[in-house]
Short mmCIF file of C-alpha atoms in Angstrom, two decimals:
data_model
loop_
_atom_site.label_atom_id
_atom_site.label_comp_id
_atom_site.label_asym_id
_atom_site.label_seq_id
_atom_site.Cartn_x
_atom_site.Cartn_y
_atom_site.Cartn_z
CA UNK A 565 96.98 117.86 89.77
CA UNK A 566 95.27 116.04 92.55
CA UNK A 567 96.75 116.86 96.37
CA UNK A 568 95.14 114.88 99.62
CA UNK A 569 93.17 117.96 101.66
CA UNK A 570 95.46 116.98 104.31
CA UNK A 571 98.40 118.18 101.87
CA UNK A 572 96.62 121.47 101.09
CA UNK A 573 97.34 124.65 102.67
CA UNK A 574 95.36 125.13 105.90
CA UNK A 575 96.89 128.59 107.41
CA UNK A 576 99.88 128.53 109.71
CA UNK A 577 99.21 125.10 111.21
CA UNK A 578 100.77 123.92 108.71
CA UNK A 579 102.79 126.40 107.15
CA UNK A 580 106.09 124.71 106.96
CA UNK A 581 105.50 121.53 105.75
CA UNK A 582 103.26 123.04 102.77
CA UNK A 583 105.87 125.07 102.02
CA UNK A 584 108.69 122.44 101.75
CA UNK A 585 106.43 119.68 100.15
CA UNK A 586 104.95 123.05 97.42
CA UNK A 587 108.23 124.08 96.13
CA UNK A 588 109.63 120.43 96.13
CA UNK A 589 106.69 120.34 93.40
CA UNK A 590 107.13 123.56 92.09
CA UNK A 591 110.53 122.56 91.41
CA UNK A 592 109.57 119.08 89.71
CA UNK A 593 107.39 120.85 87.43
CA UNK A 594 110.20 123.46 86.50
CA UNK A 595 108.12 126.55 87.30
CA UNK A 596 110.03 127.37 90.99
CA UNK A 597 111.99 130.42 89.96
CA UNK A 598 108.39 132.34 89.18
CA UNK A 599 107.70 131.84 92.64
CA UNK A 600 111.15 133.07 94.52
CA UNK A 601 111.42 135.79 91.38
CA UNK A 602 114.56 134.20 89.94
CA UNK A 603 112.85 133.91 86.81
CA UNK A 604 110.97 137.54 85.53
CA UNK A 605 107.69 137.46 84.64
CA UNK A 606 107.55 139.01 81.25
CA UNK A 607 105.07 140.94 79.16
CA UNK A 608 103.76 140.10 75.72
CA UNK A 609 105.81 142.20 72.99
CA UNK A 610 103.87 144.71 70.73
CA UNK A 611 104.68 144.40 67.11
CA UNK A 612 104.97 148.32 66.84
CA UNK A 613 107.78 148.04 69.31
CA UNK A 614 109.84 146.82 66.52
CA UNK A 615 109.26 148.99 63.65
CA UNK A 616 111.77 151.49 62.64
CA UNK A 617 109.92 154.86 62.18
CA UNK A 618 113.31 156.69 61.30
CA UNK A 619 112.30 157.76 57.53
CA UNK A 620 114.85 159.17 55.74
CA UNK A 621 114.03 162.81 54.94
CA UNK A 622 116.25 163.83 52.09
CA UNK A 623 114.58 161.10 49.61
CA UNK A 624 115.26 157.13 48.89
CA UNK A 625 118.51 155.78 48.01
CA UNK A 626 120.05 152.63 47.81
CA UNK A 627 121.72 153.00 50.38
CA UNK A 628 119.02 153.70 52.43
CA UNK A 629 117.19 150.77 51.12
CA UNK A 630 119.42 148.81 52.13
CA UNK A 631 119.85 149.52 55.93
CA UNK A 632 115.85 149.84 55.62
CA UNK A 633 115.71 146.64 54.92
CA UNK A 634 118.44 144.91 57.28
CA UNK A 635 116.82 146.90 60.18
CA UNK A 636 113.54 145.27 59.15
CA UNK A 637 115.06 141.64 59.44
CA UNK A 638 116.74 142.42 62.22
CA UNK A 639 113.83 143.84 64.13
CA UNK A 640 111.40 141.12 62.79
CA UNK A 641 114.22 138.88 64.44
CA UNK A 642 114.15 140.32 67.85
CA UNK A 643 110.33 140.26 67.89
CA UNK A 644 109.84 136.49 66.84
CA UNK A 645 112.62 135.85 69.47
CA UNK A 646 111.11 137.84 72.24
CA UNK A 647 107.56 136.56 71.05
CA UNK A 648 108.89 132.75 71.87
CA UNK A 649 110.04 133.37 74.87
CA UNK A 650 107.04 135.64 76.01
CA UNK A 651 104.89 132.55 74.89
CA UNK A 652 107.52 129.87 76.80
CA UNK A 653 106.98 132.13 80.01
CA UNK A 654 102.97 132.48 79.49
CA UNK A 655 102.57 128.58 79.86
CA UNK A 656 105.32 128.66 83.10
CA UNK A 657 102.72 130.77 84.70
CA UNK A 658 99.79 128.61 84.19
CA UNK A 659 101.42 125.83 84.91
CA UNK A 660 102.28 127.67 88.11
CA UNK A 661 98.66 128.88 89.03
CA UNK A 662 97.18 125.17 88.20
CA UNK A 663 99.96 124.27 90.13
CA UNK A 664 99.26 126.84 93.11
CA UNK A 665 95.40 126.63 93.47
CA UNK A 666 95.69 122.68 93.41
CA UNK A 667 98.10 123.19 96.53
CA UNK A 668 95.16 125.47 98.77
CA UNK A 669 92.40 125.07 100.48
CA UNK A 670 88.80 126.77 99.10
CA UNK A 671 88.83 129.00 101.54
CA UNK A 672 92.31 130.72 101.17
CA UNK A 673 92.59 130.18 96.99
CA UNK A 674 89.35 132.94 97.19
CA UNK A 675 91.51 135.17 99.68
CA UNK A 676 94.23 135.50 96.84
CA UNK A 677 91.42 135.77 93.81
CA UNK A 678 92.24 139.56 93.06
CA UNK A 679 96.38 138.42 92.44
CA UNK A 680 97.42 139.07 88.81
CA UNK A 681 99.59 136.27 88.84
CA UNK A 682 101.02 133.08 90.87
CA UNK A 683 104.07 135.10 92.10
CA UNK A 684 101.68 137.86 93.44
CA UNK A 685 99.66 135.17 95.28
CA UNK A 686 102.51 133.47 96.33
CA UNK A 687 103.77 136.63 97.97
CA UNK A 688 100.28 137.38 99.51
CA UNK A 689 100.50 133.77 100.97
CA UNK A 690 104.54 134.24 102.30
CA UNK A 691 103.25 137.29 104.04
CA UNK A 692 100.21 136.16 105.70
CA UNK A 693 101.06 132.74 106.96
CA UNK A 694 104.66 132.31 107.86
CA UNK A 695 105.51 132.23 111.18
CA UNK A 696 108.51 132.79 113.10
CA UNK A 697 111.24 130.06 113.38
CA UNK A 698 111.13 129.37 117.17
CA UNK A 699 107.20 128.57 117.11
CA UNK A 700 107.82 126.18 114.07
CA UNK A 701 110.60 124.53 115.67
CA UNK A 702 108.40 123.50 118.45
CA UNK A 703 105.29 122.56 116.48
CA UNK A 704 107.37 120.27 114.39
CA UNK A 705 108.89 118.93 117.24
CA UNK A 706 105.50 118.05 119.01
CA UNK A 707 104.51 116.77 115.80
CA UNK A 708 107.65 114.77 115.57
CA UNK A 709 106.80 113.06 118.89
CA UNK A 710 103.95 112.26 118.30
CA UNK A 711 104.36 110.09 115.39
CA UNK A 712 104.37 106.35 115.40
CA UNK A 713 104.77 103.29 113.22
CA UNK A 714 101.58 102.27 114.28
CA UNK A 715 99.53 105.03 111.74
CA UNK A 716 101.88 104.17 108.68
CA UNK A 717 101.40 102.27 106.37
CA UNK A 718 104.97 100.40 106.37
CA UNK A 719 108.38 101.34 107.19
CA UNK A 720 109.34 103.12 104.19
CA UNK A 721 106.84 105.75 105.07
CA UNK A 722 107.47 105.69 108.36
CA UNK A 723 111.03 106.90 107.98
CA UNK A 724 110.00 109.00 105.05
CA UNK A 725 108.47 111.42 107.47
CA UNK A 726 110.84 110.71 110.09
CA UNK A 727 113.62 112.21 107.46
CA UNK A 728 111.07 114.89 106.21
CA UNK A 729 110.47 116.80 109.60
CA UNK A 730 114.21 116.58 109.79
CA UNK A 731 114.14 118.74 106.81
CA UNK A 732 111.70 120.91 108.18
CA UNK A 733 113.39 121.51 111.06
CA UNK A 734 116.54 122.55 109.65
CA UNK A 735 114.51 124.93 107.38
CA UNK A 736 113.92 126.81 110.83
CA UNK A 737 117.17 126.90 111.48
CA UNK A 738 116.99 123.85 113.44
CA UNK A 739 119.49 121.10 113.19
CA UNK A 740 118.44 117.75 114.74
CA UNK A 741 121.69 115.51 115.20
CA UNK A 742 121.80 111.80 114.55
CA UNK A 743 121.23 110.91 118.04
CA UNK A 744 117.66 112.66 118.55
CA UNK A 745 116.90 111.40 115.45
CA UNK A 746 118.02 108.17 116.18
CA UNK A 747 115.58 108.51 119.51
CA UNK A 748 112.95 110.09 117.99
CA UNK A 749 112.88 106.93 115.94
CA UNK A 750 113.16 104.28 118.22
CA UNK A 751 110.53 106.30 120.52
CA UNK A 752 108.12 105.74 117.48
CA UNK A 753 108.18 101.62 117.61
CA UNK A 754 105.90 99.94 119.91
CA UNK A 755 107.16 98.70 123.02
CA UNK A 756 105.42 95.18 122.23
CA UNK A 757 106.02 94.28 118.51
CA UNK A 758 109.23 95.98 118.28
CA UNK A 759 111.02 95.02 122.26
CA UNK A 760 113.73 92.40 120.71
CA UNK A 761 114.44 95.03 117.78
CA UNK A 762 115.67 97.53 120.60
CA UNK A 763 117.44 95.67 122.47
CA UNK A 764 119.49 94.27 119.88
CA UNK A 765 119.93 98.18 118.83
CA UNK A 766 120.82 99.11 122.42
CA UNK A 767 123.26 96.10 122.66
CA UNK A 768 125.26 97.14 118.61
CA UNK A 769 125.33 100.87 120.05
CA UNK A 770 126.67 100.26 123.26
CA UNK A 771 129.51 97.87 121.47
CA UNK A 772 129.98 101.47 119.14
CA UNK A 773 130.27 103.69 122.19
CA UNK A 774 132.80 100.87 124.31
CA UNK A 775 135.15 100.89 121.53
CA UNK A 776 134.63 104.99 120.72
CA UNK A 777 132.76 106.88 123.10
CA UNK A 778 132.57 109.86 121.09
CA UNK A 779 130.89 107.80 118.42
CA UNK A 780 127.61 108.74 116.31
CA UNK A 781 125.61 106.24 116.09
CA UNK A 782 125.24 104.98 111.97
CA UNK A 783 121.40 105.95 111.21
CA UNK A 784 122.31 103.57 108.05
CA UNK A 785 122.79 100.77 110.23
CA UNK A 786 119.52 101.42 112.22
CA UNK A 787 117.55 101.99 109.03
CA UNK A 788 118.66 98.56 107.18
CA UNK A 789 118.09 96.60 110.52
CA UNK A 790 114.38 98.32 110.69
CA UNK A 791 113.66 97.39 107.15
CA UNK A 792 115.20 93.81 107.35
CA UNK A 793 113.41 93.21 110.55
CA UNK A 794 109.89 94.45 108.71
CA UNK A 795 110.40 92.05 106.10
CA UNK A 796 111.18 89.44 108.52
CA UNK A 797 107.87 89.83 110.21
CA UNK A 798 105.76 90.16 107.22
CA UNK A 799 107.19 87.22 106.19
CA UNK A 800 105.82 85.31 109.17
CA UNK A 801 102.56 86.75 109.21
CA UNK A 802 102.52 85.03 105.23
CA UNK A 803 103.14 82.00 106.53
CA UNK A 804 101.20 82.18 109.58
CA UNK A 805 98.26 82.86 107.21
CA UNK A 806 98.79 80.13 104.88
CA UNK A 807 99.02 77.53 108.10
CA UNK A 808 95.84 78.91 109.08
CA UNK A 809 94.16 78.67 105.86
CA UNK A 810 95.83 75.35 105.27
CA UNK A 811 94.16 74.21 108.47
CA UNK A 812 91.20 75.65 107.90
CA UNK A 813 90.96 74.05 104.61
CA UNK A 814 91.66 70.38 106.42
CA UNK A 815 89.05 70.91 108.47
CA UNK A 816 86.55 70.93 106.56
CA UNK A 817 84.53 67.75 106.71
CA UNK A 818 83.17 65.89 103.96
CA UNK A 819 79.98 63.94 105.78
CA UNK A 820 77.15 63.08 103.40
CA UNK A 821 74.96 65.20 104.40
CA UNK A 822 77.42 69.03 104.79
CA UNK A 823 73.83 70.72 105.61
CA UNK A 824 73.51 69.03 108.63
CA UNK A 825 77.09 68.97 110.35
CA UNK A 826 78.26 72.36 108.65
CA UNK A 827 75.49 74.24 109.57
CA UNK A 828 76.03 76.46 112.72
CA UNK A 829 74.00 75.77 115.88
CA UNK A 830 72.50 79.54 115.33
CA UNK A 831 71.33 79.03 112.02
CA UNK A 832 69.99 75.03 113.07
CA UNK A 833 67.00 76.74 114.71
CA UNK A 834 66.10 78.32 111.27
CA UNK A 835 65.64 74.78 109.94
CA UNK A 836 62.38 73.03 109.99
CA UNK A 837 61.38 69.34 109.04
CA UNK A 838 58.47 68.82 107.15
CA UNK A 839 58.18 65.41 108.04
CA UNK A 840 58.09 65.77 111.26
CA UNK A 841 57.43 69.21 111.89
CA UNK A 842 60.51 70.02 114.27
CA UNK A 843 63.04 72.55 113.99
CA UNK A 844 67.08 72.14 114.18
CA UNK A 845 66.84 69.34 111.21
CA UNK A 846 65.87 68.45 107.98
CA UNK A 847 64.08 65.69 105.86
CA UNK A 848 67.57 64.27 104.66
CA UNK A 849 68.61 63.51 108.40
CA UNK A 850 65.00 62.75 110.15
CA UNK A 851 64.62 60.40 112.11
CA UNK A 852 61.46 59.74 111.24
CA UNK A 853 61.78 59.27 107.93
CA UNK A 854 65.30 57.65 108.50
CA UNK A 855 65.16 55.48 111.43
CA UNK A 856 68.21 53.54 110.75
CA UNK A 857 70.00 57.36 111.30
CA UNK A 858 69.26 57.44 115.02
CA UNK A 859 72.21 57.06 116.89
CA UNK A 860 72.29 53.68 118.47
CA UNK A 861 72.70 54.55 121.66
CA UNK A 862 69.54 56.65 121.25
CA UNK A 863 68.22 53.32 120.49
CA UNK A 864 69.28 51.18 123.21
CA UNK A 865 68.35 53.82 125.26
CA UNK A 866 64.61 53.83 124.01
CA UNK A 867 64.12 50.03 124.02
CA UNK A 868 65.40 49.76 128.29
CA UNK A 869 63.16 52.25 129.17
CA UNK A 870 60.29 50.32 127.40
CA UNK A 871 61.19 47.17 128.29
CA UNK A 872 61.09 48.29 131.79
CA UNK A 873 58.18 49.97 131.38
CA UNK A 874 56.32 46.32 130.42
CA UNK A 875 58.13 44.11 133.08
CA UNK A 876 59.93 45.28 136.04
CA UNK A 877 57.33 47.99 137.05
CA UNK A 878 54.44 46.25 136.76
CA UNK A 879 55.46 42.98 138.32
CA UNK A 880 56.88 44.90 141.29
CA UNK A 881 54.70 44.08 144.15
CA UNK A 882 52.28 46.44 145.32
CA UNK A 883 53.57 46.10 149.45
CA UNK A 884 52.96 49.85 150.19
CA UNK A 885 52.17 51.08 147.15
CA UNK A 886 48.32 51.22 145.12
CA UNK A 887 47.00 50.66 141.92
CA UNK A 888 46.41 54.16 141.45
CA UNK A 889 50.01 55.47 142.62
CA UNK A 890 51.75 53.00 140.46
CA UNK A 891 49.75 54.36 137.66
CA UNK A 892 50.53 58.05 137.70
CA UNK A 893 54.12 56.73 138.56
CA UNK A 894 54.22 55.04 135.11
CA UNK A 895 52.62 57.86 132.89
CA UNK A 896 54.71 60.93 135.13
CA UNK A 897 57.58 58.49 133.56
CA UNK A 898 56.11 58.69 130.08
CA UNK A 899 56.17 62.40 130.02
CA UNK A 900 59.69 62.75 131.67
CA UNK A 901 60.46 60.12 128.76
CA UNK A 902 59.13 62.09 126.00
CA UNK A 903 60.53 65.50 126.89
CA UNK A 904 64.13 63.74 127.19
CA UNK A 905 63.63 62.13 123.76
CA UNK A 906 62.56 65.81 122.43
CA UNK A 907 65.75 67.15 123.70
CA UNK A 908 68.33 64.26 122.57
CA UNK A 909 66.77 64.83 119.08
CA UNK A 910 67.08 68.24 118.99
CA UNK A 911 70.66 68.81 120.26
CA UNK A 912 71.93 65.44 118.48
CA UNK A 913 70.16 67.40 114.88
#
């Protein structure tokens, strides 16, 4: 028997709903009436219990023979009888104290250790924990409040505890009609994912209250719209995600070289050359070793700069301008050339 801690008794924080959700498994498990005492707890027979000690004094006769031995089958009938169900009512109650320590927390199962039985425990736990009905109406109410679709799973559970504090509730000697359950419910749906869903709602219940104003509104109705409306939307999050994978998947590219172009630009500056002894590439897509890779504009790029580099500069006359000046103009421009062809290749690899 394996209960979630949060399941387990805890004290009176959470008296009533431990005691609604224990005898609902008490009850499963066929062993609730030694709890409430419908069902006595019974003692194992003793086999002299059933022998007739009435000898007769005045000597044996057949007669007395014979009711000798009819009491004796009779008696050894009771006993086998009241043996059986002794023995029945010895497995009820261990059922029921598996059942009962798998239900509590550590520290109150060693607060009832000294009980003799489950129904003594269970008695020493009705005593010490209940509380009165107006302070668990309003902790189940807060409680109530506070829940939201948000921190369940799906709808089904969402309603499932929805419908189980209503239970509680009127176990206090509460009754919560359909319209603050109906608002307690719709209180619970976000305002974002679930805005259209309430309107519509609003909209069906005001049509119910135009034709009958003293109309209840069908919690039915709201329930198979909430569940038809979660399917709806977990249907388009299915195909949402299969568009997205399905784009994903086209893509991908398919280039001849995937380590170069699928690579991220993060993990580019873990790559190193050893051609050419530069980061950001490979030996596959050097340039280097690969000159017909470089990008042609790259190229054309190059080859202007040097051809004006070995005509246009030199054979521009020297008016205002020396020897020496035109000279550290020309190598300033070989270093700005360099660094810019350092940087094309790396951000182009």
């Amino acid at each position: 028997m394996d209960v979630s801690p949060e399941r387990r008794l805890r004290g009176k924080v959470n008296f009533i709903t431990w005691k609604r959700e224990f005898e609902r498994e008490a009850k499963a498990h066929d062993v609730l009436d030694l709890f409430t005492g419908d069902k006595e707890i019974l003692e194992k027979p003793q086999k002299e219990d059933y022998i007739d000690d009435d000898d007769d004094k005045d000597g044996i006769t057949i007669a007395s023979t014979q009711k000798t031995l009819k009491n004796f089958h009779a008696n050894t009938l009771r006993y086998t009888i009241d043996y059986n169900n002794w023995k029945s009512n010895r497995d009820s109650l261990r059922t029921a104290n598996k059942l009962l320590n798998a239900w509590l927390c550590e520290s109150i199962c060693i607060k009832i250790e000294a009980a003799k039985h489950a129904k003594e425990a269970y008695d020493i736990i009705i005593a010490r924990y209940k509380i009165n009905n107006e302070r668990a109406r309003d902790e189940l109410l807060s409680e109530m409040r506070k829940l939201n679709i948000e921190n369940c799973v799906d709808v089904t559970e969402y309603l499932n505890k929805l419908r189980r504090f209503r239970s509680d509730l009127a176990g206090v000697d509460y009754k919560l009609t359909d319209g603050l359950y109906v608002t307690a419910l719709l209180d619970g749906l976000d305002n974002k994912k679930w805005a259209s869903f309430k309107d519509k709602w609003d909209t069906i219940r005001a049509i119910q209250l135009d034709a009958n104003p003293d109309a209840a509104p069908s919690i039915d109705l709201l329930e198979e719209r909430l569940h038809n409306k979660a399917l709806t939307k977990q249907r388009r999050e299915d195909e949402k995600r299969k568009q997205d994978k399905a784009k994903t998947k086209a893509n991908v590219r398919t280039d001849p070289y995937p380590s170069f172009y699928s690579t991220k630009e993060e993990d580019r500056n873990q790559v190193k050359c050893n051609a050419c002894s530069k980061t950001g590439h490979t030996k596959v897509t050097c340039w280097k070793l690969h000159p017909e890779k470089t990008p042609r504009a790259l190229k054309d790029r190059i080859q202007s700069q040097t051809n004006n580099k070995g005509g246009s500069r030199f054979t521009k006359p020297a008016d205002s301008t020396t020897i020496g000046d035109m000279a550290a103009f020309v190598a300033a421009d070989v270093v700005d050339f360099k660094t810019k062809l350092d940087a094309t290749t790396s951000i182009d690899a």
